[in-house]
Short mmCIF file of C-alpha atoms in Angstrom, two decimals:
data_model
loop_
_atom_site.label_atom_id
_atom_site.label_comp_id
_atom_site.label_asym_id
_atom_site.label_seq_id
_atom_site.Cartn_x
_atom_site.Cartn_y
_atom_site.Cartn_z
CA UNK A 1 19.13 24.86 -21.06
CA UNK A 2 20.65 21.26 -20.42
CA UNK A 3 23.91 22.38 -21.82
CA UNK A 4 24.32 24.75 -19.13
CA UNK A 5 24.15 21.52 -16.73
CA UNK A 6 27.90 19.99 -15.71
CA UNK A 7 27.97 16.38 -17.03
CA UNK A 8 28.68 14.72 -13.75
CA UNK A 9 25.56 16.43 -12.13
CA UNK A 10 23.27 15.26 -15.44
CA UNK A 11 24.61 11.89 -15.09
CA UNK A 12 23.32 11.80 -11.59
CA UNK A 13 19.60 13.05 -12.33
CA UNK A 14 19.97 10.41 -15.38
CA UNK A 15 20.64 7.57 -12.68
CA UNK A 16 18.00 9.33 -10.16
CA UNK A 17 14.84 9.69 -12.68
CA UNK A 18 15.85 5.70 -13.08
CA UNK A 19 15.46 4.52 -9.97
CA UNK A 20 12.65 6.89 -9.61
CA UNK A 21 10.73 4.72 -12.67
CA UNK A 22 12.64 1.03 -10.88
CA UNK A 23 10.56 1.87 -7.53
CA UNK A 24 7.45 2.02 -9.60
CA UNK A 25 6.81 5.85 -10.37
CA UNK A 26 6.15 7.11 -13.88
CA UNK A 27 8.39 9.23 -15.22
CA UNK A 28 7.90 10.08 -18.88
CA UNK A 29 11.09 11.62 -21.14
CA UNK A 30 9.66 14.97 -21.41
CA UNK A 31 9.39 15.19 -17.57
CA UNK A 32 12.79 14.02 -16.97
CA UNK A 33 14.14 17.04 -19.31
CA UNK A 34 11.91 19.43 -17.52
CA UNK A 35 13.36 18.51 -14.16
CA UNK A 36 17.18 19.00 -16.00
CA UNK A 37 15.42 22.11 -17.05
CA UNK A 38 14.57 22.61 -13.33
CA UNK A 39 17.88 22.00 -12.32
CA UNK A 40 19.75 24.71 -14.26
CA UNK A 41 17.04 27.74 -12.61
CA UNK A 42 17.39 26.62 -9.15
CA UNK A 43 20.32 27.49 -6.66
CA UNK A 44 21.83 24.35 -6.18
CA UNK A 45 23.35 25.17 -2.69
CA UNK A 46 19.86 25.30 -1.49
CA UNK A 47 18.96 21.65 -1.37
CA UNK A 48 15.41 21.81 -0.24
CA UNK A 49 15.13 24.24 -3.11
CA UNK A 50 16.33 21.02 -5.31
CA UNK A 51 14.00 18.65 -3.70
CA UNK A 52 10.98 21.10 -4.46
CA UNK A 53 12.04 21.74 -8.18
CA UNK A 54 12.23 17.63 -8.60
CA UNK A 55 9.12 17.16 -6.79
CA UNK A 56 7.64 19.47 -8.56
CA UNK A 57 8.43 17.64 -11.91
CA UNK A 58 8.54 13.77 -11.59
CA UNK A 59 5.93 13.61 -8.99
CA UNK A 60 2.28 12.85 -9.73
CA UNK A 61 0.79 11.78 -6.99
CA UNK A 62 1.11 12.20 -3.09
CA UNK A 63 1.29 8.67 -2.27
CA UNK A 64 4.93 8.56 -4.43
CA UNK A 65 6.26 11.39 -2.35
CA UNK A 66 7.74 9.31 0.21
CA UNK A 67 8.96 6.80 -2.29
CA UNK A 68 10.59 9.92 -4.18
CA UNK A 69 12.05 11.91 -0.77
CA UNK A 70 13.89 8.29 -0.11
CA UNK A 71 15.44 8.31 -2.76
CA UNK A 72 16.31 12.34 -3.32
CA UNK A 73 17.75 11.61 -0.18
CA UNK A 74 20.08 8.74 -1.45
CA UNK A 75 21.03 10.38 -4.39
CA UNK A 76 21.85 14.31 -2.77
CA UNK A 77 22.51 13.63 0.73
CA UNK A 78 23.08 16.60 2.83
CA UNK A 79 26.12 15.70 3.59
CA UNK A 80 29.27 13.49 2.24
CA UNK A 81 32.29 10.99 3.45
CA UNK A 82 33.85 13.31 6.25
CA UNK A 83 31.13 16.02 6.27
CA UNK A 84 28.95 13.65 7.89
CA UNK A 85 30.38 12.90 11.06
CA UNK A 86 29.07 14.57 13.84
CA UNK A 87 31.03 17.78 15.46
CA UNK A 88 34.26 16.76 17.20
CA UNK A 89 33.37 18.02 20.77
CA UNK A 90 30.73 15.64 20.56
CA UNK A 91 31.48 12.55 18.16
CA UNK A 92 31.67 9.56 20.77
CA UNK A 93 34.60 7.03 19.29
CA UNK A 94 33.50 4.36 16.37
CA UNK A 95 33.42 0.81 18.15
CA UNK A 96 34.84 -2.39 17.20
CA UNK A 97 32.42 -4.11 15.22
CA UNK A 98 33.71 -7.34 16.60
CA UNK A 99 33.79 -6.32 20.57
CA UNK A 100 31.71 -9.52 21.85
CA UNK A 101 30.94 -8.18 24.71
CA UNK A 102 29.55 -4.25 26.00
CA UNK A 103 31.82 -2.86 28.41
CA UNK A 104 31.91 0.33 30.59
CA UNK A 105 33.20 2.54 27.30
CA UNK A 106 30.08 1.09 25.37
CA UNK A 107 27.52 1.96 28.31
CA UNK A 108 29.26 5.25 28.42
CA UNK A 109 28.93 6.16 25.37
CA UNK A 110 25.30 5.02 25.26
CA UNK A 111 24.07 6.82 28.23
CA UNK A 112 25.62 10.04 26.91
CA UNK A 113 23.77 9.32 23.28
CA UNK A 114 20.68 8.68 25.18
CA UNK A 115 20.96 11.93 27.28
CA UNK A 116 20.89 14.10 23.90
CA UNK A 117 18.39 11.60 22.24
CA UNK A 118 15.92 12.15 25.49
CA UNK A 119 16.52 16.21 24.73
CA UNK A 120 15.69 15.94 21.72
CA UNK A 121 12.53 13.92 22.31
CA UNK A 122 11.34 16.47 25.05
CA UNK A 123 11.83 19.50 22.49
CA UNK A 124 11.38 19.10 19.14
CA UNK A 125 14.30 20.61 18.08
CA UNK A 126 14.38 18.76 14.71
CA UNK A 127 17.28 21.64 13.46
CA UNK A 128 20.00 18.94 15.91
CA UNK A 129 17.72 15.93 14.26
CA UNK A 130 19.94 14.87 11.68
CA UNK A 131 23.51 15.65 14.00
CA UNK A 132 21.66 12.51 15.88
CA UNK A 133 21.32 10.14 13.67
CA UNK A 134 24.30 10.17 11.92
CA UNK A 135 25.99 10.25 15.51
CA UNK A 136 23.91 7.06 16.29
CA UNK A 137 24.76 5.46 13.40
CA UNK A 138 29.02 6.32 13.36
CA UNK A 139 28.74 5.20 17.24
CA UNK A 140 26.33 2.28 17.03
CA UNK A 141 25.59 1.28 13.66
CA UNK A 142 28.77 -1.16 12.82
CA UNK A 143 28.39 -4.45 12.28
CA UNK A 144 30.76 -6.98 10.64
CA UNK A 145 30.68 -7.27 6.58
CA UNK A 146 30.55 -10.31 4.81
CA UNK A 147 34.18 -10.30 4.58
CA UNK A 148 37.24 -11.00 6.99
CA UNK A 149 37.57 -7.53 8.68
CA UNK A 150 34.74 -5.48 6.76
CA UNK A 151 32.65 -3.42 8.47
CA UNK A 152 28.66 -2.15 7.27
CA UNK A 153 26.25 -0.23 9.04
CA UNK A 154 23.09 -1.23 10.17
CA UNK A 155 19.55 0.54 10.70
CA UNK A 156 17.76 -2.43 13.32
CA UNK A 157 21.48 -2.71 15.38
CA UNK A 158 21.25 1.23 15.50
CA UNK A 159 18.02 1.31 17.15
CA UNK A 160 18.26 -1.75 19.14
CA UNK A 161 21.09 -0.27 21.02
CA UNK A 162 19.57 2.88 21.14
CA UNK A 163 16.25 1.98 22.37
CA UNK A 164 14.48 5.49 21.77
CA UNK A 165 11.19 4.19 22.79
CA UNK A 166 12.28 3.05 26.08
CA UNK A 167 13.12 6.81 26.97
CA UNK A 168 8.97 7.34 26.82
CA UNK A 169 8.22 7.15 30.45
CA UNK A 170 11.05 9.71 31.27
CA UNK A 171 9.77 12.30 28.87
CA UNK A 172 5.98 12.27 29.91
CA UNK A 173 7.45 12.69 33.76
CA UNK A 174 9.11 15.83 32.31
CA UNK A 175 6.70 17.06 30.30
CA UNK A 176 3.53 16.50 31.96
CA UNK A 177 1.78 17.66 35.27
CA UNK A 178 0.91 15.95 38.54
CA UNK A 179 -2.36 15.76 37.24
CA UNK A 180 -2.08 15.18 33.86
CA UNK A 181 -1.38 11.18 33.97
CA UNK A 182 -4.03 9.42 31.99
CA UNK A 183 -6.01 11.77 30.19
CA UNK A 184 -6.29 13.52 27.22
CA UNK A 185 -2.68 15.57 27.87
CA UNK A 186 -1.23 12.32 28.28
CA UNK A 187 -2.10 10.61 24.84
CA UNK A 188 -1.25 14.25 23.30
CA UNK A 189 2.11 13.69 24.67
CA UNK A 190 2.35 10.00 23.67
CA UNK A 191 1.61 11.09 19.93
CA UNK A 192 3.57 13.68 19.93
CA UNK A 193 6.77 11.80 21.45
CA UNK A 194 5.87 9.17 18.85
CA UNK A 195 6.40 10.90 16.11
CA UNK A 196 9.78 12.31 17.34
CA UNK A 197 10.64 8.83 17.73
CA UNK A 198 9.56 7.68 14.06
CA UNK A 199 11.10 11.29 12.43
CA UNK A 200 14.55 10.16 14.37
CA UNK A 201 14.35 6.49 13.13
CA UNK A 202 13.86 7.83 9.22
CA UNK A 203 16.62 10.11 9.93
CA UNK A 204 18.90 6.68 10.76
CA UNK A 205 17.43 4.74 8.23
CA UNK A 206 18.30 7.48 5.56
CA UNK A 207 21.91 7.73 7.30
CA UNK A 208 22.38 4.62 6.91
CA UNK A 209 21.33 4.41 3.21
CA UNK A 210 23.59 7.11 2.55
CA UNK A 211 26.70 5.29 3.99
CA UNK A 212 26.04 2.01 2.64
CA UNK A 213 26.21 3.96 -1.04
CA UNK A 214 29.45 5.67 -0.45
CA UNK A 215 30.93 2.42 0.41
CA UNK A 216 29.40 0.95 -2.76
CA UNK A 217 31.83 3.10 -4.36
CA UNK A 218 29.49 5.97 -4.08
CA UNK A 219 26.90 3.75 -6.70
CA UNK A 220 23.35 4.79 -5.10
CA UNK A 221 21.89 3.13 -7.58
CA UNK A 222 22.90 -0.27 -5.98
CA UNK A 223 21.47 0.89 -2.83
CA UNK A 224 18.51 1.61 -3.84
CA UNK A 225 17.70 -1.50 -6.27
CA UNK A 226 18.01 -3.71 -2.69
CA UNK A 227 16.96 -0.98 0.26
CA UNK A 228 14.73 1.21 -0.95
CA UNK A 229 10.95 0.42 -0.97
CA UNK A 230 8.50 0.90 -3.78
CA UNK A 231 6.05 3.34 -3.97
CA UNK A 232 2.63 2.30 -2.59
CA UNK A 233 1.16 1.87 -5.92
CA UNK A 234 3.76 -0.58 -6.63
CA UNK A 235 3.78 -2.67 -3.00
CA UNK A 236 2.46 -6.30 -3.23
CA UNK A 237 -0.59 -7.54 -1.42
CA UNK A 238 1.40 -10.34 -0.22
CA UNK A 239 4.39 -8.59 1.59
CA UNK A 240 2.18 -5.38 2.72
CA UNK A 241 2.96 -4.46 6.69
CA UNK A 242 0.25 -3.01 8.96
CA UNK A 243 2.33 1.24 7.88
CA UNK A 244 1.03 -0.16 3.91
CA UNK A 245 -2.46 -1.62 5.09
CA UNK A 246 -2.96 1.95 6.75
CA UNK A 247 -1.78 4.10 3.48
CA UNK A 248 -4.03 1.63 1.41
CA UNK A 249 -7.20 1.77 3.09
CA UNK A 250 -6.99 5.72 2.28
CA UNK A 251 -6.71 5.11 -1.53
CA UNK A 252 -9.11 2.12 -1.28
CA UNK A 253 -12.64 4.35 -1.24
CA UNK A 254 -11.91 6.27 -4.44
CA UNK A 255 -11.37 2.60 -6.53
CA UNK A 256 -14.19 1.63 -4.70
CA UNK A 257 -16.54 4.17 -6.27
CA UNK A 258 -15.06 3.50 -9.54
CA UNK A 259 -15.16 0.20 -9.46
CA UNK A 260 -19.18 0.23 -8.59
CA UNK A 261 -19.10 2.62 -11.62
CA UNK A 262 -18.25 0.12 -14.06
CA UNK A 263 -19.83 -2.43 -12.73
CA UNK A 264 -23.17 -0.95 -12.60
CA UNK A 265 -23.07 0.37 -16.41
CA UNK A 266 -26.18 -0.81 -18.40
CA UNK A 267 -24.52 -2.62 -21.50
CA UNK A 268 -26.72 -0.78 -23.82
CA UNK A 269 -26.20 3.24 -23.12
CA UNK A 270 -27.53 4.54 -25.93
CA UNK A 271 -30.94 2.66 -25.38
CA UNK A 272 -34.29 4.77 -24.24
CA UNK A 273 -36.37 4.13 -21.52
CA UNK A 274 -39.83 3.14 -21.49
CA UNK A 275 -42.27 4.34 -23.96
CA UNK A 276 -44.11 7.65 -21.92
CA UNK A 277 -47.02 6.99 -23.82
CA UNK A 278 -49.17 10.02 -22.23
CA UNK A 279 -46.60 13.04 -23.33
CA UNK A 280 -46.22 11.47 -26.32
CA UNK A 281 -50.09 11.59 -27.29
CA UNK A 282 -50.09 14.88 -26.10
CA UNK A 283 -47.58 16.36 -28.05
CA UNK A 284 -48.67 14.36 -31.30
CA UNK A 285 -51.96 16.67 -30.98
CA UNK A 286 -49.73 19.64 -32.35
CA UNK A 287 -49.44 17.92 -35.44
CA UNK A 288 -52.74 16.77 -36.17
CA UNK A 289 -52.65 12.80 -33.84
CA UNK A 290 -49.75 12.01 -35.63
CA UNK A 291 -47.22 11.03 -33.57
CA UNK A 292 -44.01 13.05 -35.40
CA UNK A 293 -41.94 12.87 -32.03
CA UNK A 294 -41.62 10.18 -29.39
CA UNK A 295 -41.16 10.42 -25.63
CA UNK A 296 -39.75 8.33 -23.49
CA UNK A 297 -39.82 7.57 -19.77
CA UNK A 298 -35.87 8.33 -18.04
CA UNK A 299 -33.83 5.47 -17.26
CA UNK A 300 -33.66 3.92 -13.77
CA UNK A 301 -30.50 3.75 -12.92
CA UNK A 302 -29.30 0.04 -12.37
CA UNK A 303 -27.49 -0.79 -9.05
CA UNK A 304 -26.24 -4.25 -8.73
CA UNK A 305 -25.79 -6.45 -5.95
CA UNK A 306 -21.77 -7.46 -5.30
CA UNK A 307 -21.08 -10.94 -3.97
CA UNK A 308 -17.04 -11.62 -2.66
CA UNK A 309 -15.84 -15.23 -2.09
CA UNK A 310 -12.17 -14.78 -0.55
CA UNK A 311 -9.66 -17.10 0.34
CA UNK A 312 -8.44 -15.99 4.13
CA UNK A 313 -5.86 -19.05 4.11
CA UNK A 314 -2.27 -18.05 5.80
CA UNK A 315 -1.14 -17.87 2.22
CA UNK A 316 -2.71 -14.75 1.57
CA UNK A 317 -2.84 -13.44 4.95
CA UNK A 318 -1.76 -9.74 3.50
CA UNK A 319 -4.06 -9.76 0.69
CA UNK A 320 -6.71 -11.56 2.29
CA UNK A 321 -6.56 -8.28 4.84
CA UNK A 322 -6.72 -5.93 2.03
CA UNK A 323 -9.50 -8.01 0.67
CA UNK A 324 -11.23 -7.26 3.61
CA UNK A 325 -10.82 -3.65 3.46
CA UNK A 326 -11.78 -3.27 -0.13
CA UNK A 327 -14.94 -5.06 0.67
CA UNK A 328 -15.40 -2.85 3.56
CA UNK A 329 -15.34 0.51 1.25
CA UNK A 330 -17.38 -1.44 -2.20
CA UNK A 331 -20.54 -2.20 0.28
CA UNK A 332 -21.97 1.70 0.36
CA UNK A 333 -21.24 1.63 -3.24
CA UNK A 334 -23.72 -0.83 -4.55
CA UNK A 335 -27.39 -1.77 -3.53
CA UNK A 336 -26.14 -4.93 -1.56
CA UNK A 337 -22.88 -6.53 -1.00
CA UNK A 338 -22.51 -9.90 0.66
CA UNK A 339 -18.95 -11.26 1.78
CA UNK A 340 -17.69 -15.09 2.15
CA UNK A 341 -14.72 -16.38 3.41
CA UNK A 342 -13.23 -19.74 3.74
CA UNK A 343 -9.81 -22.27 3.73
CA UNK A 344 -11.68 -24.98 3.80
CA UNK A 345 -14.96 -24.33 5.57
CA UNK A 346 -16.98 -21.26 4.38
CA UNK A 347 -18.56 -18.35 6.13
CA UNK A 348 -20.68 -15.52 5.42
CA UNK A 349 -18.99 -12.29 6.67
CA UNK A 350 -21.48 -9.93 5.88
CA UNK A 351 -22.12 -9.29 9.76
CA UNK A 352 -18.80 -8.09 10.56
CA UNK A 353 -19.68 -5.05 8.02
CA UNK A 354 -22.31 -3.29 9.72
CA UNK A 355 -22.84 0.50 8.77
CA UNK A 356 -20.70 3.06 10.37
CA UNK A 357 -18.25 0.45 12.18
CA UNK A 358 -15.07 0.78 12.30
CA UNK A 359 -13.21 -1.01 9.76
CA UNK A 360 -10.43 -2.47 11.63
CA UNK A 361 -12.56 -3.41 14.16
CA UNK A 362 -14.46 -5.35 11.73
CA UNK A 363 -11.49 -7.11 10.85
CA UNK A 364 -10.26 -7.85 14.25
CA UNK A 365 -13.57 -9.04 15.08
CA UNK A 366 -13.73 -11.28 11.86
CA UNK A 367 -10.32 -12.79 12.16
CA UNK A 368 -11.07 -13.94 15.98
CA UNK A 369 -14.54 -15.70 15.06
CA UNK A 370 -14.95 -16.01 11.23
CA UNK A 371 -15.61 -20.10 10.97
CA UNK A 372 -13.60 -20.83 7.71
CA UNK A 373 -11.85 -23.82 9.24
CA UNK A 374 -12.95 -27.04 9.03
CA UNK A 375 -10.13 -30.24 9.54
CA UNK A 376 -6.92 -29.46 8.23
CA UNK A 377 -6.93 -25.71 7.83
CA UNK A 378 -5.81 -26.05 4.15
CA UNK A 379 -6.86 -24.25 1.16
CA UNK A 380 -9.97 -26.20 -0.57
CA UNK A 381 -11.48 -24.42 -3.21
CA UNK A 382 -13.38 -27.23 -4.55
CA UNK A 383 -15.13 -27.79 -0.92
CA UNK A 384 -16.01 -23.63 -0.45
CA UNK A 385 -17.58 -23.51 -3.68
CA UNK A 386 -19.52 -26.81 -3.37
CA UNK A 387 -20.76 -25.44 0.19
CA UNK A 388 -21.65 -22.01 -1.27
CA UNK A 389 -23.61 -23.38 -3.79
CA UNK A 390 -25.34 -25.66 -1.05
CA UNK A 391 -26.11 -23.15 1.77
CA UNK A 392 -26.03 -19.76 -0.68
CA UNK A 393 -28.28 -20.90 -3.77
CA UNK A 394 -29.85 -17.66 -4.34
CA UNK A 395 -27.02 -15.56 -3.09
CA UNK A 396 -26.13 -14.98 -7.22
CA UNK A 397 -28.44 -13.77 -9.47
CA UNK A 398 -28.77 -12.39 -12.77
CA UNK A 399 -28.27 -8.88 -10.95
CA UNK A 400 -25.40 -9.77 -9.40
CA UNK A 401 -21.65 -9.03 -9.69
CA UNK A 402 -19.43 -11.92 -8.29
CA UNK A 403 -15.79 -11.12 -7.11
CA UNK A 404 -13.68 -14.21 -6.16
CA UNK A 405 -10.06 -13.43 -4.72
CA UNK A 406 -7.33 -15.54 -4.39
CA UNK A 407 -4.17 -17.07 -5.25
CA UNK A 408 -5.70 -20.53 -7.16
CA UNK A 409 -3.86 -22.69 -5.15
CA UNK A 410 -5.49 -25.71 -4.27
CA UNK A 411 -3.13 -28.06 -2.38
CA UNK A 412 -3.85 -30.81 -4.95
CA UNK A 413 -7.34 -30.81 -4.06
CA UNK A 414 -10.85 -30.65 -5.87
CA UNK A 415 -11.71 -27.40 -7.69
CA UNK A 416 -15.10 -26.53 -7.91
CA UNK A 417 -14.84 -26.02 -11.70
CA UNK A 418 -18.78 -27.58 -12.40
CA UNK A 419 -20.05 -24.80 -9.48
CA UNK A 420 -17.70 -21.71 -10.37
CA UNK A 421 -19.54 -22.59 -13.94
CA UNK A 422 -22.90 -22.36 -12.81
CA UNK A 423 -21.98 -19.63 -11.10
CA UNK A 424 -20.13 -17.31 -13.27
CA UNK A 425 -22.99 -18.03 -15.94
CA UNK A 426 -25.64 -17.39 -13.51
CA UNK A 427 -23.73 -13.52 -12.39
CA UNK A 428 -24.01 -10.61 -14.93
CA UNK A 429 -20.52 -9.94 -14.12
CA UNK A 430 -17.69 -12.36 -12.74
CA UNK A 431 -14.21 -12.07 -12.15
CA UNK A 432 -11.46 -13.46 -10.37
CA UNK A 433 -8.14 -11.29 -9.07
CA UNK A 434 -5.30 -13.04 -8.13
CA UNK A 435 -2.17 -11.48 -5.95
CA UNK A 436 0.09 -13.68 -7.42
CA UNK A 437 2.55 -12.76 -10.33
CA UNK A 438 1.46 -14.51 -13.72
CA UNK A 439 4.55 -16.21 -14.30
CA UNK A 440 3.54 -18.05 -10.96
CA UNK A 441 0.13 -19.07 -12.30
CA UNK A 442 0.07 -23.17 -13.07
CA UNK A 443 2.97 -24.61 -10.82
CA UNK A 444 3.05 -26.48 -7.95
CA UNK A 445 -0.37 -26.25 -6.60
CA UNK A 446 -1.38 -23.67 -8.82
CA UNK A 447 -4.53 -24.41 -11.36
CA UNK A 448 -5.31 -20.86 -12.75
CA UNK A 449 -5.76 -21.77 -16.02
CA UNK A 450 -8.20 -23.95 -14.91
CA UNK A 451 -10.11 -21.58 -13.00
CA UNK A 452 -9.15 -18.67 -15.97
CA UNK A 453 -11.13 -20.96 -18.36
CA UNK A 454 -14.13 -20.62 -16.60
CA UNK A 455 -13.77 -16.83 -15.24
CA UNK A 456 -11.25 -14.21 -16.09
CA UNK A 457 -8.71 -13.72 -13.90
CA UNK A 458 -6.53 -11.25 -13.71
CA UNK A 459 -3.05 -10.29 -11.60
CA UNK A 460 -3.52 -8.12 -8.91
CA UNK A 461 -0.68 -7.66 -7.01
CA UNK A 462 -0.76 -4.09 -6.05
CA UNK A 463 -2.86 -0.54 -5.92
CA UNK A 464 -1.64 -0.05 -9.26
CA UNK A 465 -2.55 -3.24 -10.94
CA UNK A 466 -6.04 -3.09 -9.20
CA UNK A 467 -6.17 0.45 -10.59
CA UNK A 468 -5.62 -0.85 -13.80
CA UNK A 469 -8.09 -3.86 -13.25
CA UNK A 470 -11.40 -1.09 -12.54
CA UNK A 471 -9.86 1.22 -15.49
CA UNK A 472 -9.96 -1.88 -17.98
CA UNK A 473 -13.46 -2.51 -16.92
CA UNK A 474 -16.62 -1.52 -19.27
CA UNK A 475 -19.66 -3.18 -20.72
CA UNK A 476 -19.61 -6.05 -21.94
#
C-alpha cells in the first residue's frame, strides 16, 4: 500500500516519474502508483532490486531504458555527499581549481590514476568501475563556478586529463601475442577495450551528474531538466549525433513497413474485385441459370511507387542524414522508390541505393559526389522543383506517393508553388514533413504556410512525431 511508503521517499518517486515524462517517456497515473506499489514489496537496500521494480513499471519500450537508467541513477545514486569519495588509502588530494599551471603533484597524481585506469582496462573488473570514476572526478573533475571562488565538476575536463583512450596501445601490448598484431584477435581486443573505455566514461558522466545535484541543494530535478538527454523517441532530427543516427536506423525499418502499409491502402476496402464471370455461371446452374450468388475475382494488391525530394542543405544536415536512412529502409517496401536531392541544383540519388549495400556506405558515397550544388550553395526550392519538373516529368504519376522533406526555408527566394501544384495533384498521395518546430514555421525565411496550402505538412522533429505521422495516416 502507498501508505506504508515514508513521505520523503514518495516525494522522490513523485519528482522521478516527472522527469521520467519531461525527457519524453510516457508515464500514465496508474503506472506511477504501481511503481509506489512496487516500491513498498521490494528491499530497498538492494538498489538494483529498485531499478528492476521501476523498470519494470514506467518502462515501455527498450529504446527509453537508457533515458530511464540516467535518470534512476540521478535520482538513487549509489552513493551520497561523503560516501562517495573514494577509500582513503587511495583518494589522491582534490586540486585547486584555479592552479594555472600542472606541476609535478598534478602529473603524479595522474600517472598513479592512469596506472589503476590501465588495470582496469586490461581486466574487466567492472566491481572497482565505479571506485574510478568517482576518484577521477574528486581528483580531476574541478573547474571554477560561475562565481568568485566556486568550484563545479566537469565530465569533458575529467576525461581530457584522463585520456583513457590514449592507454590503448599499452593494453593490446599486454594483452595480445607476438603474433596476434593485426588480425582478427586484434580488433577483438580493440572492441573489447572500447567498451571498457565507454562503460568508464558513463560511469564519470553519471558521477558527475550526481555531484552537480547535491550541490544544487540535492534538487535532481534541476539536473536533469539541463543534463540529461531525452529519450530517443524524443531526440530532434536537427541536433541528432552519429551514437542517435546509429540507435535510429534500428527503429527506422519497422516505420518503414508501416508506413508502405498506409500508403499502399486501396481507398475503397470494402469494394470486390472483378466480376469472375465463369464460377459465377457455374454456380447459377444449381439454381436453375439464375444467377442467386455472385463471384468475384480477388483483389490485386496495389503497390505504389514512392518518390522523395529532400533538401540536403547544411541546415538540415542531421535530418537530411536521417532522411537518407529512412529512404534507404522505405525502398524494399514499395514496388519502386526514387530519391532526389538538392540546395540548389538537383540530383537523382536513386544509384547510391542499390540492393544489399550497405547503408552508410551509401551515404558516404552520396555525400562525396551527390551534385546538388549549383552557384551559391543556398537553399532554392523554387529552382529544385522547377528542374524536377523539367528533367523528371514522368517521375510522378497517378500511382505514385510523393514525400518532400525539409525545413521550408527558402532564403527569400522563388518557391515552386505553380510545380509543387502540379505535382501534388498529379501524386495519389503527397506530403511534406518538416523537422522544424511549428511555432518556427513562417519567420524569417520560413514560407510553410505557403507550401502547407498546397501540400500538408506536418512537424517531424523526432522518432516519435514521425511515429505519429505513419499512425495518423489512412485512406483518403
Amino acid at each position: 500500500m502507498t501508505e506504508d511508503v515514508p513521505r520523503t521517499l514518495l516525494d522522490r518517486q513523485v519528482a522521478f516519474v516527472d522527469a521520467l515524462r519531461t525527457a519524453g517517456l510516457t508515464v500514465s497515473v496508474a503506472e506511477g502508483l504501481d511503481a509506489v506499489r512496487a516500491i513498498g514489496r521490494i528491499d530497498l537496500l538492494d538498489r538494483e532490486q529498485l531499478r528492476g521494480a521501476l523498470a519494470a513499471t514506467l518502462v515501455k519500450r527498450q529504446l527509453q531504458r537508457p533515458t530511464f537508467d540516467t535518470l534512476f541513477d540521478l535520482f538513487w545514486p549509489g552513493v551520497t555527499g561523503a560516501s562517495a569519495a573514494p577509500p582513503s588509502d587511495t583518494r589522491a588530494p582534490e586540486r585547486d581549481p584555479d592552479a594555472a599551471a600542472r606541476g609535478p603533484l598534478e602529473d603524479a597524481e595522474r600517472d598513479r590514476f592512469r596506472e589503476d585506469l590501465a588495470d582496469y582496462l586490461e581486466s574487466g573488473d567492472d566491481g572497482r568501475l565505479d571506485a574510478l570514476a568517482r576518484d577521477a572526478v574528486a581528483t580531476f573533475g574541478q573547474v571554477p563556478g560561475r562565481r568568485r571562488g566556486e568550484t563545479t565538476y566537469s565530465r569533458l575536463t575529467t576525461l581530457q586529463r584522463v585520456s583513457p583512450q590514449t592507454l590503448m596501445a599499452r593494453i593490446l601490448d599486454a594483452v595480445l601475442g607476438p603474433g596476434d598484431r593485426g588480425g582478427l584477435a586484434e580488433r577483438r581486443a580493440r572492441t573489447m577495450i572500447d567498451g571498457r573505455v565507454r562503460r568508464f566514461e558513463q560511469r564519470v558522466e553519471a558521477d558527475v551528474r550526481r555531484r552537480l545535484a547535491e550541490d544544487a541543494d540535492g534538487d535532481p530535478q534541476r539536473i536533469a531538466r539541463t543534463s540529461v538527454r531525452p529519450s530517443l523517441e524524443r531526440v530532434s532530427f536537427l541536433n541528432a549525433n552519429r551514437e542517435d543516427l546509429a540507435a535510429l536506423r534500428r527503429e527506422i525499418q519497422p516505420l518503414a513497413r508501416r508506413l508502405a502499409a498506409r500508403l499502399t491502402q486501396d481507398q475503397h476496402r470494402g469494394r470486390r474485385g472483378q466480376l469472375d464471370f465463369r464460377r459465377t455461371v457455374r454456380s447459377s446452374l444449381s439454381f436453375g441459370g439464375v444467377p442467386m450468388e455472385t463471384h468475384h475475382k480477388p483483389r490485386r494488391p496495389n503497390k505504389t511507387d514512392l518518390v522523395v525530394i529532400c533538401d540536403l542543405s547544411e541546415s538540415v544536415a542531421a535530418f537530411a542524414q536521417f532522411t537518407l536512412l529512412f529512404v534507404y529502409a522505405l525502398r524494399e517496401q514499395f514496388s519502386r522508390v526514387r530519391a532526389f536531392g538538392f540546395v540548389d541544383e538537383l540530383d537523382e540519388l536513386t544509384r547510391f541505393f542499390t540492393p544489399g549495400g550497405d547503408v552508410l556506405d551509401a551515404v558516404t558515397r552520396l555525400t562525396r559526389e551527390a551534385d546538388v550544388t549549383w552557384l551559391l550553395g543556398r537553399t532554392d526550392y523554387g529552382r529544385a522543383f522547377q528542374l524536377f519538373t523539367q528533367r523528371f516529368p514522368d517521375a510522378v504519376g497517378p500511382k505514385s506517393s510523393l514525400l518532400v522533406l525539409g525545413d521550408a526555408r527558402s532564403n527569400y527566394g522563388a518557391l515552386g508553388l505553380d510545380e509543387l501544384t502540379r505535382l501534388a495533384s498529379t501524386a495519389k498521395h503527397a506530403y511534406w514533413l518538416n523537422p522544424e518546430r511549428r511555432a518556427m514555421w513562417d519567420t524569417g525565411d520560413s514560407r510553410a504556410g505557403d507550401f502547407d496550402a498546397v501540400l500538408p505538412m506536418t512537424e517531424c522533429r523526432n522518432l516519435a512525431q514521425l511515429t505519429e505521422f505513419v499512425k495518423d495516416l489512412g485512406p483518403r
